[in-house]
């Protein structure tokens, strides 16, 4: 804008509306009740108890799901042990690879069904489950299928061995993708698995159980048990487990780490995050604004690596914030099954309450809150895209993981200052840098204490690329060659 010219506010209220483009759910076949997948069969839980899984966009029950207790966990671990000793560890690696490849192919064939169920159960926009979650999940199986018969080349000059039975616990934000991140490398390395999906999003993992069955995987190689935190804890504490792979909150990660201390179990922890997304004055601003939007509003902000702390260089702050608010106003919040939707439903009432609590905290701390003016459905769990300015490093909304569509904005003047501010946090999972200067990219990315740092892009994932954190964001890496290591015992 020229000096002296008046800033024109863009009006988004027009008569032009997108026609609804709902993805059909008519082809979806869901049972009214789901049992536990143990030893290749669906079995009723020992307690006879079930819990409901609901669609967060309309609060309607989708199905009852079995609640596994300690006895069920024990059965699942025993079945995994038997499958490990009698079948999977003895099978030629090439054959194991074929099974994993087959799982990937069936996932691709059933991609549409998986995407719709993921959206119904978790609330995420169909555009994301269709174009990101499901293809990436299949890609992980394809990628690790390729590794199965090449493990001896993964760490040349050493002898590698599988560990045995892996207990795997996953969260609700990317249910199928997290299941793939866990199961694919474990199987490729020659281990068997007991996986517990999150209580609010068990359905795609149970569909994956059907796919695993269709792929003809020997019984017990993969067992999927549903339940709440107590089921996860029983799995962690089971003496028949050789390795725990956990993705979830830092609080639960700490409980698990304490429980495993002093045992011979190996473990990896993929925990929370609070990423800095840094915009320098020499960045391409419109592109950076898209990156900020994608960084924080992708999957309603339920993303461990979400760019939830925005740092803008002071000289361009006013302009960036204005453009950002304008762009936020264009986000379509609503029916997750509509292909136009950008921001879907919040995963659960509990998570919505947590986000609202943080909004109150932010206001009480003196933050200036901007929310988009869009209408949101009356039924279901929803939150408008939100931005806070006038926050400081010590604000709780800057320091703590909100896990929702809430962005805090701070400014900086120098490279050194922003590095200091970005690292001044208990987490260290991810980050983003936007600048025209390659040297600045190298300077900042190497100084950020974060497992993944994107430059002039954000939230890009690939099965060949390792992912994981420093500090309270956890330990160990998933994805790529690094993701195989935690499932192997390596001898020199
Ligand atoms: P939680 O830690 O609450 O739950 C994660 C899983 O652990 C769920 O399956 C949960 O069961 C189970 N669980 C709960 N309590 C225990 C226990 N005492 N022992 C064993 N298992 C237990 O996290 P959320 O599901 O709320 O997920 C959000 C968190 O996950 C965020 O902090 C996010 O940053 C992190 N995350 C990290 C990623 C990474 O790669 N670093 C990726 C994705 C998410 P239930 O569902 O029944 O509570």
XYZ file of C-alpha atoms and ligand atoms in Angstrom:
540
model
C 0.000 0.000 0.000
C 1.329 3.474 -0.891
C 2.232 5.861 1.930
C -0.709 8.037 2.824
C -3.281 5.877 1.022
C -6.166 4.589 3.115
C -6.306 0.933 4.069
C -9.367 -0.732 2.577
C -10.972 -3.432 4.669
C -11.956 -6.402 2.558
C -15.611 -7.315 2.968
C -16.212 -11.016 3.086
C -19.979 -10.883 3.496
C -21.287 -11.226 -0.048
C -24.157 -13.042 -1.681
C -21.698 -15.528 -3.110
C -21.714 -18.769 -1.167
C -20.221 -22.142 -1.923
C -22.854 -24.701 -2.829
C -22.676 -27.603 -0.360
C -20.475 -30.442 -1.641
C -21.076 -33.248 0.852
C -19.090 -36.459 0.553
C -21.511 -39.348 0.604
C -21.463 -41.689 3.557
C -24.026 -44.072 1.998
C -21.344 -46.597 1.047
C -20.015 -46.831 4.596
C -20.638 -50.115 6.351
C -20.299 -49.791 10.088
C -21.425 -52.301 12.676
C -23.412 -51.130 15.674
C -20.863 -52.725 17.963
C -17.132 -53.527 17.699
C -15.194 -56.198 19.587
C -11.494 -56.633 20.269
C -9.216 -57.892 17.514
C -7.129 -60.583 19.178
C -5.398 -63.529 17.514
C -6.969 -62.753 14.142
C -10.562 -62.717 15.431
C -13.013 -60.219 16.812
C -13.722 -61.330 20.392
C -16.003 -59.938 23.093
C -14.285 -58.159 25.990
C -13.917 -60.119 29.257
C -15.727 -57.413 31.208
C -18.650 -57.411 28.751
C -18.353 -53.603 28.804
C -18.584 -51.286 25.811
C -18.264 -47.516 25.414
C -19.744 -45.221 22.790
C -17.874 -43.509 20.012
C -19.688 -40.381 18.783
C -19.522 -38.142 15.765
C -18.243 -34.824 17.175
C -19.916 -32.811 14.409
C -23.436 -33.845 15.461
C -22.965 -35.621 18.827
C -24.668 -38.754 17.441
C -23.470 -42.150 18.546
C -21.774 -44.083 15.745
C -21.095 -47.420 17.466
C -20.377 -49.198 20.723
C -16.772 -50.229 21.161
C -15.335 -52.912 23.460
C -13.550 -51.817 26.618
C -10.503 -54.045 27.120
C -9.444 -54.827 30.684
C -6.235 -56.387 32.017
C -7.342 -59.888 31.061
C -7.952 -58.837 27.452
C -4.588 -57.070 27.365
C -2.991 -60.257 28.664
C -4.730 -62.324 25.960
C -3.603 -59.906 23.261
C 0.014 -59.883 24.475
C 0.071 -63.702 24.704
C -1.313 -64.008 21.197
C 1.306 -61.552 19.905
C 4.055 -63.503 21.691
C 2.930 -66.793 20.206
C 2.689 -65.290 16.718
C 6.170 -63.800 17.164
C 7.821 -67.004 18.279
C 6.010 -69.497 16.069
C 5.407 -67.560 12.862
C 6.539 -63.980 12.299
C 10.151 -64.122 13.517
C 10.690 -67.362 11.564
C 9.167 -66.146 8.336
C 11.591 -65.082 5.569
C 11.800 -61.271 5.603
C 10.759 -61.143 1.945
C 7.461 -62.844 2.833
C 6.845 -60.416 5.716
C 7.340 -57.586 3.263
C 4.653 -59.006 0.965
C 2.067 -58.941 3.763
C 2.885 -55.323 4.609
C 2.683 -54.417 0.928
C -0.699 -56.129 0.713
C -2.026 -54.090 3.651
C -0.962 -50.916 1.823
C -2.732 -51.978 -1.373
C -5.994 -52.801 0.411
C -5.850 -49.474 2.235
C -5.585 -47.742 -1.112
C -8.516 -49.737 -2.472
C -10.612 -48.771 0.548
C -9.263 -45.220 0.785
C -12.611 -43.487 0.339
C -14.288 -45.567 3.022
C -11.392 -44.999 5.445
C -11.421 -41.243 4.822
C -15.161 -40.917 5.465
C -14.982 -42.972 8.668
C -11.992 -40.961 9.890
C -13.946 -37.773 9.361
C -17.119 -39.105 10.992
C -15.320 -40.430 14.058
C -12.805 -37.621 14.582
C -14.387 -34.472 13.108
C -11.568 -33.574 10.701
C -12.370 -32.084 7.298
C -12.821 -34.732 4.589
C -10.399 -32.810 2.374
C -7.684 -33.613 4.907
C -8.567 -37.225 5.681
C -8.991 -37.937 1.942
C -5.849 -36.129 0.725
C -3.487 -36.439 3.675
C -4.301 -38.967 6.411
C -5.251 -41.970 4.313
C -2.714 -41.644 1.461
C 0.081 -41.000 3.953
C -0.967 -43.986 6.071
C -0.839 -46.255 2.993
C 2.497 -44.688 2.005
C 3.960 -45.703 5.373
C 3.002 -49.323 4.786
C 4.453 -49.196 1.248
C 7.661 -47.617 2.479
C 8.281 -50.065 5.326
C 7.257 -53.040 3.161
C 10.339 -52.152 1.142
C 12.572 -52.251 4.222
C 11.469 -55.710 5.435
C 14.062 -57.702 3.468
C 16.757 -55.021 3.636
C 17.091 -54.667 7.389
C 20.653 -56.015 7.285
C 21.590 -53.008 5.138
C 19.895 -50.539 7.476
C 22.812 -50.556 9.877
C 25.754 -51.951 7.881
C 28.428 -53.865 9.746
C 26.140 -54.814 12.610
C 23.850 -57.692 13.491
C 20.229 -56.717 13.951
C 17.430 -58.628 15.603
C 13.761 -57.915 16.155
C 12.702 -57.191 19.736
C 9.574 -59.323 20.136
C 6.185 -57.843 21.105
C 5.575 -54.109 20.727
C 2.839 -52.374 22.731
C 1.661 -49.277 20.890
C -0.597 -46.488 22.159
C -1.863 -43.713 19.907
C -3.850 -40.431 20.206
C -6.997 -39.176 18.513
C -5.721 -36.485 16.170
C -4.490 -38.703 13.296
C -5.922 -42.115 14.232
C -5.213 -44.134 11.088
C -1.974 -42.357 10.282
C -0.639 -42.891 13.802
C -1.592 -46.573 13.592
C 0.402 -46.807 10.343
C 3.391 -44.954 11.856
C 3.420 -47.545 14.612
C 2.480 -50.846 12.961
C 4.390 -50.627 9.650
C 7.978 -50.269 11.011
C 7.310 -52.750 13.828
C 6.228 -55.447 11.364
C 9.006 -54.679 8.886
C 11.583 -55.114 11.639
C 10.048 -58.495 12.479
C 8.072 -57.701 15.634
C 4.447 -58.433 16.481
C 2.081 -55.805 17.807
C -0.648 -54.949 20.311
C -2.084 -51.521 19.458
C -4.474 -49.380 21.501
C -6.189 -46.534 19.637
C -7.621 -43.508 21.469
C -10.997 -43.836 23.121
C -12.680 -41.151 20.976
C -11.399 -42.390 17.597
C -11.176 -46.185 17.491
C -13.035 -46.874 14.234
C -10.361 -46.611 11.547
C -8.018 -48.776 13.624
C -10.790 -51.384 13.772
C -11.255 -51.044 9.999
C -7.512 -51.561 9.709
C -8.002 -54.786 11.693
C -10.450 -55.907 8.965
C -7.891 -54.984 6.303
C -5.164 -56.884 8.143
C -7.477 -59.866 8.252
C -8.256 -59.532 4.523
C -4.523 -59.347 3.822
C -4.220 -62.816 5.387
C -1.741 -61.764 8.056
C -1.133 -64.726 10.375
C -3.317 -64.532 13.531
C -1.781 -62.645 16.434
C 0.787 -60.675 14.426
C -1.337 -57.535 14.904
C -3.825 -57.259 17.767
C -6.007 -54.171 18.230
C -7.559 -53.571 21.616
C -9.808 -50.632 22.398
C -10.343 -48.863 25.692
C -9.454 -45.772 27.696
C -6.324 -44.793 29.616
C -6.551 -47.821 31.933
C -6.237 -50.162 28.930
C -3.134 -48.247 27.812
C -1.673 -48.446 31.312
C -2.283 -52.214 31.456
C -0.415 -52.576 28.174
C 2.508 -50.462 29.402
C 2.778 -52.486 32.614
C 2.398 -55.930 31.051
C 5.578 -57.973 31.645
C 5.296 -59.676 28.241
C 5.959 -56.461 26.312
C 9.431 -55.772 24.883
C 8.890 -52.272 23.596
C 6.403 -49.444 24.132
C 5.744 -46.911 21.403
C 3.609 -44.060 22.697
C 2.238 -40.971 20.985
C 0.213 -38.638 23.149
C 0.424 -35.903 25.721
C 3.548 -35.020 27.660
C 1.708 -35.650 30.951
C 0.855 -39.250 30.059
C 4.309 -39.685 28.492
C 5.861 -38.846 31.864
C 3.635 -41.403 33.634
C 4.709 -44.043 31.107
C 8.380 -43.166 31.415
C 8.157 -43.551 35.205
C 6.370 -46.895 34.830
C 9.064 -48.183 32.476
C 12.047 -46.962 34.468
C 14.032 -49.934 35.757
C 12.455 -52.407 33.339
C 14.173 -53.877 30.283
C 11.457 -52.524 27.984
C 12.604 -50.200 25.228
C 10.435 -47.169 24.554
C 9.849 -44.213 22.288
C 7.722 -41.226 23.285
C 6.230 -38.828 20.746
C 4.717 -36.089 22.885
C 3.351 -32.558 22.736
C 4.647 -29.463 21.005
C 4.357 -25.678 20.755
C 6.104 -24.767 17.531
C 7.484 -21.384 16.566
C 6.588 -20.256 13.062
C 8.998 -17.413 12.257
C 8.323 -14.833 9.540
C 11.178 -12.528 8.515
C 10.626 -9.208 6.751
C 12.216 -10.564 3.554
C 9.709 -13.430 3.288
C 7.140 -13.640 0.508
C 4.307 -12.430 2.674
C 1.270 -13.923 0.954
C 2.962 -17.314 0.819
C 3.917 -17.001 4.489
C 0.335 -16.139 5.426
C -0.808 -19.372 3.747
C 1.876 -21.192 5.722
C 0.674 -19.644 8.987
C -2.918 -20.664 8.213
C -1.894 -24.207 7.322
C 0.431 -24.344 10.309
C -2.223 -23.637 12.913
C -5.656 -24.367 11.435
C -4.861 -27.698 9.730
C -6.849 -30.413 11.555
C -8.437 -27.751 13.829
C -5.029 -27.213 15.391
C -5.100 -30.742 16.836
C -1.570 -31.244 15.598
C 1.458 -31.904 17.793
C 3.679 -29.931 15.405
C 1.147 -27.087 14.854
C 2.745 -23.670 14.334
C 0.892 -22.274 17.335
C 3.420 -19.548 18.230
C 3.813 -17.014 15.449
C 6.858 -14.735 15.498
C 6.693 -11.852 12.995
C 9.501 -9.394 12.410
C 8.370 -6.048 13.823
C 8.688 -4.103 10.555
C 6.054 -6.240 8.820
C 3.923 -7.214 11.816
C 1.017 -4.854 11.109
C 0.756 -5.953 7.505
C 1.036 -9.673 8.272
C -1.557 -9.537 11.047
C -4.002 -7.677 8.803
C -3.538 -10.162 5.966
C -3.791 -13.032 8.387
C -7.086 -11.811 9.839
C -8.462 -11.286 6.319
C -7.420 -14.805 5.323
C -8.842 -16.283 8.523
C -12.208 -14.742 7.665
C -12.310 -16.829 4.494
C -11.929 -20.144 6.343
C -15.022 -22.296 6.112
C -15.907 -23.865 9.442
C -18.609 -26.521 9.408
C -19.710 -29.968 8.272
C -16.482 -32.003 8.110
C -17.962 -34.195 5.371
C -18.406 -31.163 3.091
C -15.520 -30.957 0.622
C -15.456 -27.148 0.967
C -14.816 -27.242 4.689
C -11.463 -25.971 5.932
C -11.932 -26.341 9.673
C -13.986 -29.260 10.980
C -15.319 -30.166 14.420
C -13.309 -30.236 17.623
C -12.658 -33.877 18.478
C -14.551 -34.071 21.776
C -16.426 -31.989 24.325
C -13.496 -32.433 26.688
C -11.085 -30.940 24.166
C -13.497 -28.084 23.363
C -13.779 -27.237 27.070
C -9.985 -27.250 27.331
C -9.653 -24.825 24.395
C -12.327 -22.503 25.834
C -10.519 -22.531 29.152
C -7.343 -21.380 27.411
C -9.244 -18.565 25.679
C -10.327 -17.317 29.115
C -6.775 -17.615 30.413
C -5.487 -15.643 27.414
C -8.016 -12.833 27.964
C -7.298 -12.695 31.712
C -3.604 -12.400 30.920
C -4.377 -9.290 28.872
C -4.215 -10.855 25.414
C -6.227 -9.274 22.588
C -8.428 -11.946 21.089
C -9.600 -11.974 17.465
C -12.056 -14.629 16.293
C -13.526 -15.021 12.841
C -17.110 -13.914 12.363
C -18.322 -17.094 10.610
C -21.411 -18.855 11.856
C -20.894 -22.275 13.400
C -23.363 -25.156 13.709
C -25.406 -25.280 16.901
C -25.035 -29.031 17.426
C -21.606 -30.602 17.827
C -18.270 -29.277 19.081
C -16.931 -26.221 17.278
C -14.422 -23.474 17.757
C -13.814 -20.436 15.593
C -10.280 -19.823 14.315
C -8.700 -17.558 16.926
C -5.702 -15.264 17.103
C -4.163 -13.590 20.159
C -1.967 -10.503 20.029
C -0.532 -8.552 22.978
C 0.863 -11.695 24.552
C 4.292 -12.190 26.109
C 6.781 -15.033 26.460
C 5.455 -15.793 29.935
C 1.766 -15.970 28.910
C 0.331 -19.407 29.511
C -1.248 -19.457 26.053
C 2.257 -18.962 24.646
C 3.945 -21.578 26.813
C 1.341 -24.378 26.989
C 0.003 -26.670 24.285
C -3.657 -25.802 23.559
C -4.169 -28.348 20.768
C -6.863 -26.281 19.080
C -7.295 -23.518 16.447
C -5.652 -20.805 18.562
C -2.607 -18.826 17.426
C -0.538 -16.450 19.541
C 1.401 -13.690 17.800
C 4.603 -12.050 19.006
C 7.091 -9.763 17.286
C 10.879 -9.660 17.176
C 13.621 -7.454 15.752
C 16.752 -9.576 15.302
C 17.652 -13.135 14.342
C 19.268 -13.724 17.729
C 16.204 -12.483 19.576
C 13.802 -14.760 17.730
C 16.035 -17.814 18.204
C 16.145 -17.094 21.928
C 12.375 -16.644 22.138
C 11.568 -19.658 19.969
C 13.732 -21.963 22.100
C 12.453 -20.595 25.388
C 9.829 -23.303 25.837
C 9.701 -26.774 27.410
C 8.871 -28.353 24.042
C 11.055 -29.010 20.997
C 9.102 -30.817 18.315
C 8.927 -28.595 15.247
C 9.227 -25.115 13.801
C 8.971 -23.024 10.642
C 11.103 -20.296 9.056
C 10.012 -17.949 6.268
C 12.680 -15.879 4.535
C 14.130 -15.137 1.129
C 17.694 -15.684 2.368
C 19.201 -19.162 2.289
C 21.856 -18.188 4.833
C 19.178 -17.107 7.291
C 17.402 -20.432 6.804
C 20.599 -22.300 7.708
C 21.324 -20.022 10.671
C 17.841 -20.338 12.169
C 17.047 -23.974 11.394
C 20.311 -25.148 12.934
C 19.791 -23.017 16.051
C 16.207 -24.079 16.725
C 16.043 -26.894 19.244
C 13.303 -28.780 17.414
C 13.143 -32.174 15.717
C 11.647 -30.911 12.455
C 11.992 -27.405 11.021
C 10.322 -26.469 7.754
C 11.635 -23.638 5.595
C 9.173 -21.621 3.471
C 6.573 -24.342 3.945
C 4.850 -26.053 6.844
C 3.293 -29.388 7.876
C 4.913 -31.459 5.151
C 5.228 -35.172 5.909
C 6.811 -38.094 4.144
C 7.335 -41.691 5.273
C 11.039 -41.497 4.429
C 11.599 -38.564 6.749
C 12.151 -39.010 10.503
C 9.927 -37.171 12.965
C 10.282 -36.642 16.703
C 11.207 -34.203 19.407
C 13.645 -32.844 21.943
C 13.015 -31.911 25.561
C 9.420 -32.506 26.714
C 8.355 -33.364 23.165
C 9.703 -36.843 23.715
C 12.446 -39.174 22.616
C 13.101 -41.436 19.661
C 12.202 -40.925 16.027
C 9.444 -42.328 13.834
C 9.515 -42.466 10.052
C 12.363 -43.190 7.684
C 15.309 -45.373 8.508
C 15.431 -43.821 11.992
C 11.924 -45.181 12.616
C 13.155 -48.762 12.218
C 15.862 -48.471 14.888
C 13.600 -48.479 17.961
C 12.208 -51.836 16.790
C 15.603 -53.498 16.478
C 18.271 -54.698 18.807
C 21.578 -53.774 17.199
C 24.784 -55.647 17.995
C 28.259 -54.751 16.730
P -3.230 -38.614 25.783
O -1.849 -38.674 26.317
O -4.313 -38.216 26.675
O -3.630 -40.036 25.171
C -2.835 -40.727 24.237
C -3.149 -42.195 24.335
O -2.726 -42.706 25.586
C -4.637 -42.514 24.250
O -4.807 -43.738 23.588
C -5.011 -42.609 25.715
O -6.202 -43.315 25.946
C -3.804 -43.322 26.281
N -3.606 -43.148 27.715
C -4.180 -42.256 28.558
N -3.705 -42.430 29.818
C -2.816 -43.450 29.762
C -1.973 -44.099 30.733
N -1.936 -43.713 32.005
N -1.166 -45.102 30.332
C -1.149 -45.489 29.035
N -1.928 -44.935 28.077
C -2.745 -43.910 28.429
O -3.133 -37.683 24.507
P -4.308 -37.288 23.530
O -5.007 -38.500 23.014
O -5.088 -36.235 24.190
O -3.489 -36.722 22.278
C -3.057 -35.452 22.222
C -1.587 -35.340 22.557
O -0.802 -36.156 21.689
C -1.063 -33.941 22.361
O -0.302 -33.532 23.456
C -0.194 -34.051 21.124
O 0.805 -33.090 21.047
C 0.328 -35.432 21.216
N 0.734 -35.930 19.907
C 2.082 -36.045 19.658
C 2.533 -36.441 18.407
C 3.982 -36.600 18.145
O 4.332 -37.250 17.169
N 4.867 -36.055 18.957
C 1.594 -36.731 17.323
C 0.214 -36.609 17.694
C -0.181 -36.209 18.961
P -7.591 -42.454 25.899
O -7.782 -42.016 24.532
O -8.634 -43.371 26.325
O -7.405 -41.328 26.856
